[in-house]
Short mmCIF file of N, CA and C in Angstrom, two decimals:
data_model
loop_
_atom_site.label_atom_id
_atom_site.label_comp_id
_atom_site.label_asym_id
_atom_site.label_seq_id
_atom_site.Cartn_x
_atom_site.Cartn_y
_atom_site.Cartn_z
N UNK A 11 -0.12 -35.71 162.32
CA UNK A 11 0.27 -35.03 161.11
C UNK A 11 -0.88 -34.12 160.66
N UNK A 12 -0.56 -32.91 160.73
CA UNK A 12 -1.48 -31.90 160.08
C UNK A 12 -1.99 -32.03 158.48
N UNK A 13 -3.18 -32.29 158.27
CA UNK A 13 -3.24 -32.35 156.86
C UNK A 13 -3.83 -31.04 156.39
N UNK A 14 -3.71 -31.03 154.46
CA UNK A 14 -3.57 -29.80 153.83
C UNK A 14 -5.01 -29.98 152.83
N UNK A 15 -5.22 -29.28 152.91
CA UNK A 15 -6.47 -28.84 151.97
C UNK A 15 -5.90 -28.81 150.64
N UNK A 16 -6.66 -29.92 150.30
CA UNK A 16 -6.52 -30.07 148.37
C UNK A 16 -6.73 -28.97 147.12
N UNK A 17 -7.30 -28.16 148.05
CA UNK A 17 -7.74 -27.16 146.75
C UNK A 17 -6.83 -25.93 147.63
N UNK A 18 -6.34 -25.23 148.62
CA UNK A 18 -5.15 -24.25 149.06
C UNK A 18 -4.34 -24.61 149.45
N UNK A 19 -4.14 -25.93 149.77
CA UNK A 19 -3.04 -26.45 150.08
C UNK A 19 -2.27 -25.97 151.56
N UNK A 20 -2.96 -25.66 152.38
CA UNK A 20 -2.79 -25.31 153.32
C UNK A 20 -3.19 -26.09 154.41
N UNK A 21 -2.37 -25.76 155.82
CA UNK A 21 -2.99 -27.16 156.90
C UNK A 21 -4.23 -26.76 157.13
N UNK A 22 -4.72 -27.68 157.80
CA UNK A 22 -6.51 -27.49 158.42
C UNK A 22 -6.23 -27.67 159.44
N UNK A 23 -7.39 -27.04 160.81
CA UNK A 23 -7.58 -27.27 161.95
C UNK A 23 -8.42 -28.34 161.65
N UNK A 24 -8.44 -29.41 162.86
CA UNK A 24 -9.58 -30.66 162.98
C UNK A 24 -10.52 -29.53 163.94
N UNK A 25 -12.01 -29.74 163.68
CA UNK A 25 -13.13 -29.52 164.49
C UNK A 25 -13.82 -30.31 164.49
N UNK A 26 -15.01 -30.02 165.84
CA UNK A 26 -15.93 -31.36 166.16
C UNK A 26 -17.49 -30.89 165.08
N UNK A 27 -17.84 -31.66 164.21
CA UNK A 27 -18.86 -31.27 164.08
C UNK A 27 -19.74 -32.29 164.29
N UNK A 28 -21.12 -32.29 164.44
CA UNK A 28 -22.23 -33.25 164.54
C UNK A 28 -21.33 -34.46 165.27
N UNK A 29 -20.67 -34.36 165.80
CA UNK A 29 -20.40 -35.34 166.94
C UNK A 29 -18.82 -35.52 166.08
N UNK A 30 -18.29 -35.43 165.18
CA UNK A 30 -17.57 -36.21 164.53
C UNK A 30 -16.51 -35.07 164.57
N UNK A 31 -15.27 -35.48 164.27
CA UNK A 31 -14.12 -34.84 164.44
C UNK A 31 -13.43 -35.33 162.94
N UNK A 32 -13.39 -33.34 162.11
CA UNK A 32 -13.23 -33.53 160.86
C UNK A 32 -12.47 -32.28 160.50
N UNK A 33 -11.75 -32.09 159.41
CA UNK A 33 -10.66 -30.88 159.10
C UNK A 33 -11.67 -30.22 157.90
N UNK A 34 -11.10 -28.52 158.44
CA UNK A 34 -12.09 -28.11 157.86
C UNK A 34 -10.50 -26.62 157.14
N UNK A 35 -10.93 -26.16 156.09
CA UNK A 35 -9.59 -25.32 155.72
C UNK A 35 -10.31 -23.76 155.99
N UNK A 36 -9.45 -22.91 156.62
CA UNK A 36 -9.64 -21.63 156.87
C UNK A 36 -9.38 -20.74 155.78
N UNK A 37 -9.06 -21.41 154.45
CA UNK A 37 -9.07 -20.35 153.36
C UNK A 37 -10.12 -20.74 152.73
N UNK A 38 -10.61 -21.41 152.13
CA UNK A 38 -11.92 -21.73 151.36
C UNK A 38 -13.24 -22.11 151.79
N UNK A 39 -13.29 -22.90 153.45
CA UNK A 39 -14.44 -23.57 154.24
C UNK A 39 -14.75 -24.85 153.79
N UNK A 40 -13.47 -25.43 153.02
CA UNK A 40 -13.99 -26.66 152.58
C UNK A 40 -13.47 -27.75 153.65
N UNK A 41 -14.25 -28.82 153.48
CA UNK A 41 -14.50 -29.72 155.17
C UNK A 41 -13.65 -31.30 154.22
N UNK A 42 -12.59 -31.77 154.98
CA UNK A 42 -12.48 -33.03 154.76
C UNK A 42 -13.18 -34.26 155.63
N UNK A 43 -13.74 -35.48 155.66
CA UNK A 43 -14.55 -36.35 156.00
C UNK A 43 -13.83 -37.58 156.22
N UNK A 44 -13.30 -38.24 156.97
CA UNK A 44 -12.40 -39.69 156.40
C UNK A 44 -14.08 -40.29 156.24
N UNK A 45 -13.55 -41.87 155.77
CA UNK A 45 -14.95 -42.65 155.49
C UNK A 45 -15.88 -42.85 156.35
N UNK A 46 -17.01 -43.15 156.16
CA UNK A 46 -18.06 -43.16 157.23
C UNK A 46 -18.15 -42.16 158.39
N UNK A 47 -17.80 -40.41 157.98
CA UNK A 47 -18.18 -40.10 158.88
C UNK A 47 -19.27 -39.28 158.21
N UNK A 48 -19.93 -39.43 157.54
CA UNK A 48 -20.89 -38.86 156.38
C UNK A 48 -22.15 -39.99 156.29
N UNK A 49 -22.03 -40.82 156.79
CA UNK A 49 -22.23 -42.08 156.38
C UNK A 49 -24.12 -42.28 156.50
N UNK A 50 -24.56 -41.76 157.59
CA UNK A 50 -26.19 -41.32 157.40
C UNK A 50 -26.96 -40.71 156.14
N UNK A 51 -26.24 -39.51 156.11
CA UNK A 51 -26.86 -38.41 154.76
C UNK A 51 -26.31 -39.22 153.61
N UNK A 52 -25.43 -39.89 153.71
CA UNK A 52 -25.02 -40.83 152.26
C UNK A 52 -25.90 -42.40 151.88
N UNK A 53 -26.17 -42.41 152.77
CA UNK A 53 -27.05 -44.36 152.90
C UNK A 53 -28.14 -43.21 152.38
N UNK A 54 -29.15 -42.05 152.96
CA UNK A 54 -30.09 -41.69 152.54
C UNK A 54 -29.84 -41.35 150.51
N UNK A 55 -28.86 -40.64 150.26
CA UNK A 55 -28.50 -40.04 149.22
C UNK A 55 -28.49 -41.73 148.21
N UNK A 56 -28.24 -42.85 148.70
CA UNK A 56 -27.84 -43.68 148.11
C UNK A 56 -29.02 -44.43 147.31
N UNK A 57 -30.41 -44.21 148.31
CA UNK A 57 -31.63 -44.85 148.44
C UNK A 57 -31.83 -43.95 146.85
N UNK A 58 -32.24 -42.55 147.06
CA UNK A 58 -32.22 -41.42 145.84
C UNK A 58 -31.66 -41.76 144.83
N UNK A 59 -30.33 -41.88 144.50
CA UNK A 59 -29.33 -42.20 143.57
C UNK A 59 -30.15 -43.88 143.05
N UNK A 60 -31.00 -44.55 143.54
CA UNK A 60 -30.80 -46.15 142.81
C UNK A 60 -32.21 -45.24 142.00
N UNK A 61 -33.20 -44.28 142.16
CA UNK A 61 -34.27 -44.11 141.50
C UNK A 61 -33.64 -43.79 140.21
N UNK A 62 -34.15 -44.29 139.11
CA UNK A 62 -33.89 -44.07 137.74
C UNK A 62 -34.82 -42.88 137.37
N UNK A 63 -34.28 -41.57 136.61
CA UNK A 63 -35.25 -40.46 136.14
C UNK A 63 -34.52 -40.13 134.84
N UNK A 64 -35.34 -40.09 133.46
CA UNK A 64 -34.86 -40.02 132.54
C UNK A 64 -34.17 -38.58 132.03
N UNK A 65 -34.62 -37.66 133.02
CA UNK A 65 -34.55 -36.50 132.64
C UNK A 65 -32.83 -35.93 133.64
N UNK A 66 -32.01 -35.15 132.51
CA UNK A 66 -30.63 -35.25 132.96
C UNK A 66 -30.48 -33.64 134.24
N UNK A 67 -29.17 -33.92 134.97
CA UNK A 67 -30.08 -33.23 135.88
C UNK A 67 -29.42 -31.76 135.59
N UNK A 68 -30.29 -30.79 135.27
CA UNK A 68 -29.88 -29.13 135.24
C UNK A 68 -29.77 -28.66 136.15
N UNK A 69 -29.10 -29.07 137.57
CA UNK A 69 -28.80 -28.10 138.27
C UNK A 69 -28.08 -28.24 139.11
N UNK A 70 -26.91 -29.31 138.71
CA UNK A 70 -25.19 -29.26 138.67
C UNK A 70 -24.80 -28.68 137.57
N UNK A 71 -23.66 -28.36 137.61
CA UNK A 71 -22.63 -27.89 136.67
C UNK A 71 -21.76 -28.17 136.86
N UNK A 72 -20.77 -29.39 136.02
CA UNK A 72 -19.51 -29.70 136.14
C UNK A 72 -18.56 -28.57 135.96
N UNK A 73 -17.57 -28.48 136.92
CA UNK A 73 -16.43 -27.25 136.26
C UNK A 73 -15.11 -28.00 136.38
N UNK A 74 -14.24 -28.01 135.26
CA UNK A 74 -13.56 -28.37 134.89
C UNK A 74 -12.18 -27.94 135.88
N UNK A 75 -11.47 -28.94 136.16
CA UNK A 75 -10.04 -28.78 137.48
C UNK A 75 -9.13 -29.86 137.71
N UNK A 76 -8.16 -30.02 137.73
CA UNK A 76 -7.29 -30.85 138.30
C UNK A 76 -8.21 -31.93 139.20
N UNK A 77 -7.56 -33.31 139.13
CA UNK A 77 -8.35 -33.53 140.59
C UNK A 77 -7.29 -32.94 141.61
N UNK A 78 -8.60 -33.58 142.57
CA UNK A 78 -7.48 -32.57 144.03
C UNK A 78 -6.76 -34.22 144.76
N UNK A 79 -5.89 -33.80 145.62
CA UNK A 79 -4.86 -34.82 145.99
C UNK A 79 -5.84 -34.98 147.59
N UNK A 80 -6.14 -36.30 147.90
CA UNK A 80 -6.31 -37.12 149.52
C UNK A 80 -5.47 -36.29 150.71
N UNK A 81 -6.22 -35.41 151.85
CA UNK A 81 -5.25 -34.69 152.91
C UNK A 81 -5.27 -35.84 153.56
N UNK A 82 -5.92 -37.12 153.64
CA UNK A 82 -5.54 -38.03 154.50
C UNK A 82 -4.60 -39.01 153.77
N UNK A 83 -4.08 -39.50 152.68
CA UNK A 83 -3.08 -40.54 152.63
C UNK A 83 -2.57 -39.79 151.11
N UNK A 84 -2.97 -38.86 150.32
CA UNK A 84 -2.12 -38.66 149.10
C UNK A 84 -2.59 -38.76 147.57
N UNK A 85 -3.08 -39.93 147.66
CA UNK A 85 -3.89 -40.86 146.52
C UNK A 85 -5.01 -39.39 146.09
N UNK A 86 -4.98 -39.69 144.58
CA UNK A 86 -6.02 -38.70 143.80
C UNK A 86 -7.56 -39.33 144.23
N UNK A 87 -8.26 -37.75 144.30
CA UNK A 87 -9.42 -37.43 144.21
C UNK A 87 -10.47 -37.65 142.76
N UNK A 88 -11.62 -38.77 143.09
CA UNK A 88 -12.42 -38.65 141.94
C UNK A 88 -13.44 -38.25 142.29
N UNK A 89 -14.17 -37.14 141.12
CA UNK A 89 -15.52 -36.51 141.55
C UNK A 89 -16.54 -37.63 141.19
N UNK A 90 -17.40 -37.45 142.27
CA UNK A 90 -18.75 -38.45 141.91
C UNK A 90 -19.69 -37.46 142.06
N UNK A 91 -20.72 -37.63 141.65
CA UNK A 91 -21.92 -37.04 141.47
C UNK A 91 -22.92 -37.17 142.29
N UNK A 92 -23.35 -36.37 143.35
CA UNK A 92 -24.51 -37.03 144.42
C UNK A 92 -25.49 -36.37 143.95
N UNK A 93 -27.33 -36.26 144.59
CA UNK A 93 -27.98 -35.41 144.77
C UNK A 93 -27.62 -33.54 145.05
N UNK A 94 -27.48 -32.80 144.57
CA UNK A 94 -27.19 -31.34 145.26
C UNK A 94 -25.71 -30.91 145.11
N UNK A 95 -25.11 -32.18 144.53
CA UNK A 95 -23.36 -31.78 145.09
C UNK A 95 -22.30 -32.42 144.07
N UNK A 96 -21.83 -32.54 143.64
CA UNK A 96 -20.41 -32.75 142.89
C UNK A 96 -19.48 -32.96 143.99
N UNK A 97 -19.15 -34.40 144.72
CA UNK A 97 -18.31 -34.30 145.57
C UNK A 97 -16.76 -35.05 145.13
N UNK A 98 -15.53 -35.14 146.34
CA UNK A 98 -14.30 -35.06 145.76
C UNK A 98 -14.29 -36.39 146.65
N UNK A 99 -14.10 -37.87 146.38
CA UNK A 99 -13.87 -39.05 147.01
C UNK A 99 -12.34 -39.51 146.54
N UNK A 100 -11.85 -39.57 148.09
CA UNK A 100 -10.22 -40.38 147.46
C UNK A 100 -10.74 -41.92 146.82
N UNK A 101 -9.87 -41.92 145.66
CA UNK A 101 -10.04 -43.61 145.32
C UNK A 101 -9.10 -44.66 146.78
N UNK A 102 -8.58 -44.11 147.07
CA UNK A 102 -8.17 -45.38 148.02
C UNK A 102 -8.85 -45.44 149.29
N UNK A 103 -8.62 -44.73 150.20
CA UNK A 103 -9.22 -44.35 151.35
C UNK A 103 -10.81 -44.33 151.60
N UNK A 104 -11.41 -43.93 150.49
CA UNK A 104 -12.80 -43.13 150.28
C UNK A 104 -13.16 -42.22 151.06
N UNK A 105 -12.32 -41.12 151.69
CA UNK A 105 -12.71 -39.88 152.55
C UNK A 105 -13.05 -39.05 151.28
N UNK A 106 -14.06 -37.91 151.95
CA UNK A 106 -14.72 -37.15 150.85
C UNK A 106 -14.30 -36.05 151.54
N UNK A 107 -14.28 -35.06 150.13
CA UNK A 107 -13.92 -33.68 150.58
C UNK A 107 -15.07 -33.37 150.08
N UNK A 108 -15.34 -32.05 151.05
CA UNK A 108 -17.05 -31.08 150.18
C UNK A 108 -16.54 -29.37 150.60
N UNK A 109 -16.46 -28.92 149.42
CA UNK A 109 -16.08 -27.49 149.10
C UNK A 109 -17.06 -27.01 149.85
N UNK A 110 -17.00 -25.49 150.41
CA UNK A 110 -17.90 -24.78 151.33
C UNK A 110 -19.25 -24.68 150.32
N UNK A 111 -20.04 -24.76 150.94
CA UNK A 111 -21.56 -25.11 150.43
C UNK A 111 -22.00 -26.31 150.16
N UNK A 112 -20.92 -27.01 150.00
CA UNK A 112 -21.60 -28.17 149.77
C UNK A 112 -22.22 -29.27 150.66
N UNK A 113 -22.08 -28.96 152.24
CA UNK A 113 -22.56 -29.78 153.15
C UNK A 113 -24.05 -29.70 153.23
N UNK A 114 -24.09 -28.11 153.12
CA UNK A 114 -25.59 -27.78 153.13
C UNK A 114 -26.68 -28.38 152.13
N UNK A 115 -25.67 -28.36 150.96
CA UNK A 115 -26.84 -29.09 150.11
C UNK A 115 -26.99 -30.51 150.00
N UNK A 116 -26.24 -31.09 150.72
CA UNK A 116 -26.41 -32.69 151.13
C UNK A 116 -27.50 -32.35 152.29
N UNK A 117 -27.34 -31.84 153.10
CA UNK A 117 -28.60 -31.57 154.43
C UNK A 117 -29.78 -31.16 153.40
N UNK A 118 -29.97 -30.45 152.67
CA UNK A 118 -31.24 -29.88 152.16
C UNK A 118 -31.59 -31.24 151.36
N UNK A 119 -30.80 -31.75 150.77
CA UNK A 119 -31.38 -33.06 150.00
C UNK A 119 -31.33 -34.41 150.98
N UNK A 120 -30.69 -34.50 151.97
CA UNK A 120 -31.46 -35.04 153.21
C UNK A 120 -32.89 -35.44 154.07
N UNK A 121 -32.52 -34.05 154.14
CA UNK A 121 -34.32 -33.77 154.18
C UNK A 121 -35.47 -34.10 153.57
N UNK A 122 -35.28 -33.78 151.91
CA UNK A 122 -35.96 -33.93 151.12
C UNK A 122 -36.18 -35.18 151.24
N UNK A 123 -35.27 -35.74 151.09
CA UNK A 123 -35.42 -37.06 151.20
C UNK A 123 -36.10 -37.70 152.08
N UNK A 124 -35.80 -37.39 153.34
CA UNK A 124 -36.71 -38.57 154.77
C UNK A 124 -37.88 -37.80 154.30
N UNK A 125 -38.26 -36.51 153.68
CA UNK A 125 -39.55 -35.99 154.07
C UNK A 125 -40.73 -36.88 153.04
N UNK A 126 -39.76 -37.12 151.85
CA UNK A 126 -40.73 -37.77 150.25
C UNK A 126 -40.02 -39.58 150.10
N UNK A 127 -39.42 -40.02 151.32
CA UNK A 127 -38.56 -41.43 151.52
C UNK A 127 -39.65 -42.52 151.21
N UNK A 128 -41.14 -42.76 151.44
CA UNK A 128 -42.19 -43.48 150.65
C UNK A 128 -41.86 -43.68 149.35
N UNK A 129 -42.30 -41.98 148.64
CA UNK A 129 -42.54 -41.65 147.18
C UNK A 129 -40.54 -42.43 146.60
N UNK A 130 -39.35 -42.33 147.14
CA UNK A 130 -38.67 -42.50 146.53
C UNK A 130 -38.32 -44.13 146.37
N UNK A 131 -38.72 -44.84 147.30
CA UNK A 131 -38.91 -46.12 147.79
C UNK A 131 -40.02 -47.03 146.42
N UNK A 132 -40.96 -46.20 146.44
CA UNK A 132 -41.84 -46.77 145.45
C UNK A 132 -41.64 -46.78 144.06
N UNK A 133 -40.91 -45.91 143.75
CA UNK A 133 -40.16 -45.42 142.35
C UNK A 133 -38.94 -46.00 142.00
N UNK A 134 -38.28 -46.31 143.22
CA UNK A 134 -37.29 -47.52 142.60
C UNK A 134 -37.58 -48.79 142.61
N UNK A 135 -38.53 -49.20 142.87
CA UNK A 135 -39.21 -50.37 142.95
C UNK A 135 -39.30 -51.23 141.02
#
């Protein structure tokens, strides 16, 4: 079954990326994920996310939208908040959708991360 991109609603081709085989939509570039295929850059993002920083973060911007509907089973989309990204997680399933740009900035805060993974380690301590 061909699935449809939540935000054009249109089918997606599946492609292989980083080893993993994932739908990606030819009108917007936004990539669907079923669970755990993200699952590296997210255990890192997760380590980040337990550090407590009092200061709120300026450089997301929530924008206000419908949620978007699961291309893998249906069930509504809730946004969670990562490092770099505002992403779209089905509540049932937990596949994530990431609007075009947003993979990159999970890789850039990736990085950041293994590069300062001591300093973030010690701070949630």
């Amino acid at each position: 079954m061909m699935r449809k991109c939540p935000k054009c609603v249109i089918s997606m081709a599946s492609i292989n990326l980083h080893s993993e085989k994932v739908e990606r939509c030819s009108g917007c570039n936004g990539t669907f994920f079923d669970k755990g295929e993200l699952a590296s850059i997210i255990n890192l993002i997760k380590i980040y996310r337990e550090v407590e920083f009092d200061e709120p973060d300026i450089l997301t911007e929530e924008v206000e939208r419908q949620p978007y509907t699961c291309p893998s089973d249906g069930f509504e989309m809730v946004r969670k908040d990562y490092p770099g990204a505002v992403l779209d997680e089905c509540s049932n399933c937990g596949g994530l959708w990431l609007d075009d740009g947003e993979i990159a900035s999970l890789a850039t805060t990736e990085a950041h991360i293994k590069n300062n993974l001591n300093l973030y380690i010690r701070l949630g301590e």
